[in-house]
Amino acid sequence: MDLDEILPKKAGDPLADLMRQDLDPLSVAELEARIATLEAEIVRTRGKMERAVNHRASADSLFKR
């Protein structure tokens, strides 16, 4: 999957800005902090996705004949 398919096309999108950020000026500690923050966001996003899937499955089973 191409990142262009995932990232929104609108200007000023925080995720797109994050992907373009120059990492060269960051120290090792700053890079470690960035990775920890991104990993926490991945966990949060996966949780949201799981809740959405479970909600849909619950709704489908409720209205299933």
Short mmCIF file of C-alpha atoms in Angstrom, two decimals:
data_model
loop_
_atom_site.label_atom_id
_atom_site.label_comp_id
_atom_site.label_asym_id
_atom_site.label_seq_id
_atom_site.Cartn_x
_atom_site.Cartn_y
_atom_site.Cartn_z
CA MET A 1 0.00 0.00 0.00
CA ASP A 2 1.31 3.40 -0.99
CA LEU A 3 1.49 6.11 1.70
CA ASP A 4 -0.21 8.51 -0.71
CA GLU A 5 -3.30 6.30 -0.48
CA ILE A 6 -3.33 6.54 3.33
CA LEU A 7 -2.41 10.16 3.91
CA PRO A 8 -5.07 12.80 3.30
CA LYS A 9 -4.41 15.23 0.47
CA LYS A 10 -5.43 18.40 2.34
CA ALA A 11 -2.78 20.98 3.17
CA GLY A 12 -1.74 21.32 6.79
CA ASP A 13 -2.52 17.70 7.68
CA PRO A 14 -0.57 16.85 10.87
CA LEU A 15 0.18 13.27 9.80
CA ALA A 16 1.52 14.36 6.42
CA ASP A 17 3.58 17.07 8.15
CA LEU A 18 4.96 14.48 10.56
CA MET A 19 6.06 12.24 7.67
CA ARG A 20 7.94 15.12 6.03
CA GLN A 21 9.71 16.32 9.17
CA ASP A 22 13.50 16.36 8.94
CA LEU A 23 14.88 13.97 11.57
CA ASP A 24 18.53 14.98 11.14
CA PRO A 25 18.55 17.73 13.79
CA LEU A 26 17.06 15.47 16.47
CA SER A 27 19.20 13.89 19.17
CA VAL A 28 19.04 10.20 20.03
CA ALA A 29 16.96 11.03 23.12
CA GLU A 30 14.55 13.08 21.01
CA LEU A 31 14.28 10.26 18.47
CA GLU A 32 13.58 7.76 21.28
CA ALA A 33 10.88 10.05 22.67
CA ARG A 34 9.39 10.40 19.19
CA ILE A 35 9.31 6.63 18.73
CA ALA A 36 7.66 6.15 22.14
CA THR A 37 5.02 8.73 21.26
CA LEU A 38 4.37 7.17 17.86
CA GLU A 39 4.11 3.69 19.41
CA ALA A 40 1.58 5.01 21.94
CA GLU A 41 -0.42 6.53 19.09
CA ILE A 42 -0.35 3.20 17.24
CA VAL A 43 -1.77 1.47 20.34
CA ARG A 44 -4.47 4.14 20.65
CA THR A 45 -5.36 3.85 16.96
CA ARG A 46 -5.49 0.04 17.04
CA GLY A 47 -7.78 0.25 20.08
CA LYS A 48 -10.12 2.61 18.27
CA MET A 49 -10.14 0.35 15.23
CA GLU A 50 -10.89 -2.72 17.36
CA ARG A 51 -13.76 -0.94 19.12
CA ALA A 52 -15.19 0.11 15.76
CA VAL A 53 -15.03 -3.46 14.42
CA ASN A 54 -16.62 -4.85 17.59
CA HIS A 55 -19.34 -2.21 17.49
CA ARG A 56 -20.14 -3.08 13.89
CA ALA A 57 -20.21 -6.80 14.66
CA SER A 58 -22.55 -6.18 17.60
CA ALA A 59 -24.87 -4.08 15.46
CA ASP A 60 -24.83 -6.67 12.67
CA SER A 61 -25.71 -9.49 15.07
CA LEU A 62 -28.46 -7.42 16.68
CA PHE A 63 -30.20 -6.76 13.36
CA LYS A 64 -29.45 -10.15 11.80
CA ARG A 65 -32.54 -12.21 11.04
#
